Amino acid sequence: MEKQNYNHLTRTFQRLSRFEHLSAIAGWDMFTNMPPNGSAARGDALAELSVLRHQILTDKKIATLLQAAVQENLNDVERANLREMTRQYQEAILLPASLVEEKSLVGTRCEHGWRTQRPANDWQGFSANLKEVVRVSREEAKLRADAKGKSCYDALLDIYEPGMTSAKLDVLFGDLRTWLPDLLQKVVDKQEKETVVTPTGPFATQDQRELGLETMKLLGFDFNGGRLDVSAHPFCGGVPQDVRITTRYDESDLVSALFGVIHETGHARYEQNLPREWLGQPVAQARSTAIHESQSLFFEMQLGRSKEFLKLLLPMVTARFGKQPAFEAANFIAVNQRVERGFIRVDADEVSYPAHVVLRYEIERALIDGDIEVEDIPALWDEKMQHWLGLSTKDNFRNGCMQDIHWTDGAFGYFPSYTLGAMYAAQLFNSAKLALPQLESDIAEGNFTALFDWLRQNIWQHGSRFTTSELITNATGEDLNPLYFRKHLEARYL
């Protein structure tokens, strides 16, 4: 029978995707609804699912099937799917099942502790759990590095961003260093001369939630295939058929939750528009974490912070919170395009945001490569925050090195995706504007049909059919070019 080896593989990967579905929903529930005493049992259950998936993926038969399927008469999409299957298999066989289980268990324990340790500024308690996560992550990195002939950090980075290396990042981030601090200073100096009225709360959580839901609807979120909830750290999870996004509310701050929702909606629209006919196969998955972040930042920054979109948002805001001086159109735009040096990454404006990312990248790379230890993190964090943003986080662990969730489950290598994503987003938006001359007036009218069709045709519908480089070149005519990001920031803020 033609393609019988390939077809056997597709059945196996379909089965894997169903277990991943269960794991994703159990993980979402753990972050949103689960009572505290459920943590240990949930951790055990998720670890069991991780081991089961690992066993299915690393079965000796898989290697034989992959080799045989190469000889079969496959079309372009099937070849791409086979490439992605092979990649997943090769990543999985590098790790023993015992390490997969241990990583899941220590990650769940660290994340659960972090929820109460962060508000309490309890670095000692958190660092004890983080040391276990780092120990296991280094073990994983060493196994991957030895097999791939890469550095330990690059071996983990490759999981999130295939083909990316710290050498390439050093060039991209090195370029940022040459112009970003100066641009940041210029924008801050310029905005200091402008009078901006801060919105006055309180902003009731229920009203904020309704505003978020209305904005998601405006942005095309499919509520028959997803929902909005609350968690300690905003995220997008679930599966393409059932996308779960979360935010967190602060009744003194209108902007944080709203733009958290817009950011996560960008992730969600990508997931909801992945190729349905290939779902359950690796080729239908998102291309990479940087491409995923490019979609959330396309929504949050390129689109969401544009003057046209903010003017569209304003009547929705005043309908819920009434009129006040801060909600005059020019002021509302100024509030949402305000550039300030702050402690918190997820609340950072797009000019200072890369500083938060480069700082984390430098620390996590040194940590995984064994150049520093967990106890060195707070002092290094403080030093780098002072260098980039002129802020001290000494003894302020809650708003310093404990603010993010990523390290709790060993997601080392993820952080660079945010700034790579910002660069991709700027490049994509530039190409969309060239392809759609009416784009600005469309946005002003709340008509996103052409824009979302462009994203669907160029990014969403392709899943992992193309490499990251091929995908971005097909969409924009060139590989990643950070110049578009710089031009965007200069045009909007100077």
Short mmCIF file of N, CA and C in Angstrom, two decimals, residues 32-95:
data_model
loop_
_atom_site.label_atom_id
_atom_site.label_comp_id
_atom_site.label_asym_id
_atom_site.label_seq_id
_atom_site.Cartn_x
_atom_site.Cartn_y
_atom_site.Cartn_z
N THR A 32 -5.87 28.28 36.53
CA THR A 32 -7.04 29.15 36.64
C THR A 32 -8.02 28.75 37.74
N ASN A 33 -8.32 27.47 37.88
CA ASN A 33 -9.43 27.04 38.74
C ASN A 33 -9.05 26.12 39.90
N MET A 34 -7.92 25.43 39.78
CA MET A 34 -7.61 24.36 40.72
C MET A 34 -7.38 24.88 42.14
N PRO A 35 -8.02 24.26 43.15
CA PRO A 35 -7.74 24.65 44.54
C PRO A 35 -6.30 24.28 44.91
N PRO A 36 -5.69 25.02 45.84
CA PRO A 36 -4.27 24.82 46.16
C PRO A 36 -3.90 23.38 46.51
N ASN A 37 -4.78 22.69 47.23
CA ASN A 37 -4.43 21.33 47.67
C ASN A 37 -4.43 20.31 46.54
N GLY A 38 -4.87 20.73 45.35
CA GLY A 38 -4.86 19.80 44.22
C GLY A 38 -3.52 19.75 43.51
N SER A 39 -2.57 20.60 43.92
CA SER A 39 -1.33 20.78 43.16
C SER A 39 -0.50 19.50 43.03
N ALA A 40 -0.28 18.79 44.13
CA ALA A 40 0.60 17.61 44.07
C ALA A 40 0.01 16.53 43.17
N ALA A 41 -1.29 16.27 43.33
CA ALA A 41 -1.93 15.23 42.52
C ALA A 41 -1.94 15.63 41.05
N ARG A 42 -2.21 16.92 40.76
CA ARG A 42 -2.21 17.38 39.37
C ARG A 42 -0.81 17.27 38.78
N GLY A 43 0.19 17.61 39.59
CA GLY A 43 1.57 17.49 39.13
C GLY A 43 1.90 16.05 38.76
N ASP A 44 1.47 15.10 39.58
CA ASP A 44 1.70 13.68 39.29
C ASP A 44 1.00 13.26 38.00
N ALA A 45 -0.25 13.74 37.82
CA ALA A 45 -1.03 13.37 36.64
C ALA A 45 -0.40 13.93 35.36
N LEU A 46 0.04 15.18 35.42
CA LEU A 46 0.67 15.79 34.25
C LEU A 46 2.01 15.13 33.92
N ALA A 47 2.76 14.76 34.96
CA ALA A 47 4.03 14.05 34.75
C ALA A 47 3.77 12.70 34.08
N GLU A 48 2.72 12.02 34.53
CA GLU A 48 2.36 10.72 33.95
C GLU A 48 2.03 10.88 32.45
N LEU A 49 1.28 11.92 32.13
CA LEU A 49 0.94 12.18 30.72
C LEU A 49 2.20 12.49 29.90
N SER A 50 3.13 13.25 30.49
CA SER A 50 4.39 13.58 29.80
C SER A 50 5.18 12.32 29.48
N VAL A 51 5.24 11.41 30.45
CA VAL A 51 5.98 10.15 30.26
C VAL A 51 5.29 9.30 29.19
N LEU A 52 3.97 9.23 29.24
CA LEU A 52 3.22 8.44 28.26
C LEU A 52 3.48 8.96 26.84
N ARG A 53 3.40 10.28 26.66
CA ARG A 53 3.67 10.85 25.34
C ARG A 53 5.09 10.57 24.89
N HIS A 54 6.02 10.67 25.83
CA HIS A 54 7.43 10.42 25.53
C HIS A 54 7.64 8.97 25.10
N GLN A 55 6.98 8.05 25.78
CA GLN A 55 7.13 6.63 25.44
C GLN A 55 6.59 6.33 24.05
N ILE A 56 5.44 6.92 23.71
CA ILE A 56 4.85 6.71 22.38
C ILE A 56 5.78 7.26 21.30
N LEU A 57 6.33 8.45 21.54
CA LEU A 57 7.14 9.15 20.55
C LEU A 57 8.51 8.49 20.36
N THR A 58 9.04 7.86 21.41
CA THR A 58 10.39 7.30 21.32
C THR A 58 10.38 5.78 21.08
N ASP A 59 9.22 5.21 20.80
CA ASP A 59 9.13 3.78 20.47
C ASP A 59 10.08 3.47 19.30
N LYS A 60 10.79 2.34 19.39
CA LYS A 60 11.78 1.99 18.35
C LYS A 60 11.16 1.94 16.95
N LYS A 61 9.88 1.58 16.88
CA LYS A 61 9.21 1.48 15.57
C LYS A 61 9.18 2.82 14.85
N ILE A 62 9.16 3.92 15.62
CA ILE A 62 9.04 5.25 15.01
C ILE A 62 10.23 5.52 14.09
N ALA A 63 11.43 5.20 14.55
CA ALA A 63 12.64 5.44 13.74
C ALA A 63 12.56 4.68 12.42
N THR A 64 12.11 3.43 12.47
CA THR A 64 11.99 2.60 11.26
C THR A 64 10.97 3.20 10.30
N LEU A 65 9.83 3.62 10.85
CA LEU A 65 8.77 4.21 10.03
C LEU A 65 9.22 5.52 9.38
N LEU A 66 9.94 6.33 10.14
CA LEU A 66 10.42 7.61 9.60
C LEU A 66 11.38 7.38 8.43
N GLN A 67 12.28 6.40 8.59
CA GLN A 67 13.24 6.11 7.52
C GLN A 67 12.53 5.57 6.28
N ALA A 68 11.54 4.71 6.50
CA ALA A 68 10.82 4.10 5.37
C ALA A 68 9.93 5.13 4.67
N ALA A 69 9.34 6.03 5.44
CA ALA A 69 8.41 7.02 4.86
C ALA A 69 9.11 7.98 3.91
N VAL A 70 10.41 8.20 4.13
CA VAL A 70 11.18 9.09 3.25
C VAL A 70 11.13 8.60 1.80
N GLN A 71 11.05 7.27 1.62
CA GLN A 71 11.06 6.68 0.26
C GLN A 71 9.69 6.71 -0.40
N GLU A 72 8.65 7.07 0.36
CA GLU A 72 7.29 7.00 -0.18
C GLU A 72 6.94 8.23 -1.01
N ASN A 73 5.88 8.11 -1.80
CA ASN A 73 5.47 9.16 -2.73
C ASN A 73 4.61 10.20 -1.99
N LEU A 74 5.25 11.17 -1.38
CA LEU A 74 4.55 12.17 -0.56
C LEU A 74 4.48 13.51 -1.28
N ASN A 75 3.39 14.25 -1.04
CA ASN A 75 3.30 15.61 -1.59
C ASN A 75 4.07 16.59 -0.68
N ASP A 76 4.07 17.86 -1.05
CA ASP A 76 4.88 18.86 -0.33
C ASP A 76 4.48 18.97 1.15
N VAL A 77 3.17 19.00 1.40
CA VAL A 77 2.71 19.14 2.79
C VAL A 77 3.09 17.90 3.60
N GLU A 78 2.94 16.73 3.00
CA GLU A 78 3.31 15.48 3.70
C GLU A 78 4.80 15.44 3.98
N ARG A 79 5.60 15.93 3.03
CA ARG A 79 7.06 15.97 3.26
C ARG A 79 7.39 16.91 4.43
N ALA A 80 6.71 18.05 4.47
CA ALA A 80 6.93 18.99 5.57
C ALA A 80 6.50 18.35 6.89
N ASN A 81 5.39 17.62 6.87
CA ASN A 81 4.92 16.95 8.08
C ASN A 81 5.93 15.90 8.53
N LEU A 82 6.48 15.16 7.59
CA LEU A 82 7.49 14.15 7.92
C LEU A 82 8.74 14.81 8.51
N ARG A 83 9.12 15.97 7.97
CA ARG A 83 10.27 16.73 8.52
C ARG A 83 10.01 17.11 9.98
N GLU A 84 8.79 17.59 10.27
CA GLU A 84 8.45 18.00 11.63
C GLU A 84 8.32 16.80 12.57
N MET A 85 7.78 15.68 12.07
CA MET A 85 7.72 14.44 12.86
C MET A 85 9.14 14.01 13.26
N THR A 86 10.03 14.04 12.26
CA THR A 86 11.42 13.62 12.49
C THR A 86 12.08 14.51 13.53
N ARG A 87 11.84 15.79 13.42
CA ARG A 87 12.41 16.74 14.39
C ARG A 87 11.90 16.44 15.81
N GLN A 88 10.59 16.22 15.95
CA GLN A 88 10.03 15.92 17.28
C GLN A 88 10.60 14.63 17.83
N TYR A 89 10.72 13.63 16.98
CA TYR A 89 11.29 12.34 17.41
C TYR A 89 12.74 12.52 17.85
N GLN A 90 13.52 13.24 17.05
CA GLN A 90 14.94 13.42 17.37
C GLN A 90 15.15 14.21 18.66
N GLU A 91 14.26 15.18 18.92
CA GLU A 91 14.33 15.91 20.19
C GLU A 91 14.00 14.99 21.36
N ALA A 92 13.00 14.13 21.18
CA ALA A 92 12.51 13.28 22.28
C ALA A 92 13.49 12.18 22.65
N ILE A 93 14.13 11.55 21.65
CA ILE A 93 14.99 10.39 21.99
C ILE A 93 16.25 10.80 22.75
N LEU A 94 16.54 12.08 22.81
CA LEU A 94 17.72 12.54 23.56
C LEU A 94 17.51 12.45 25.07
N LEU A 95 16.25 12.33 25.51
CA LEU A 95 15.96 12.36 26.96
C LEU A 95 15.39 11.03 27.44
#
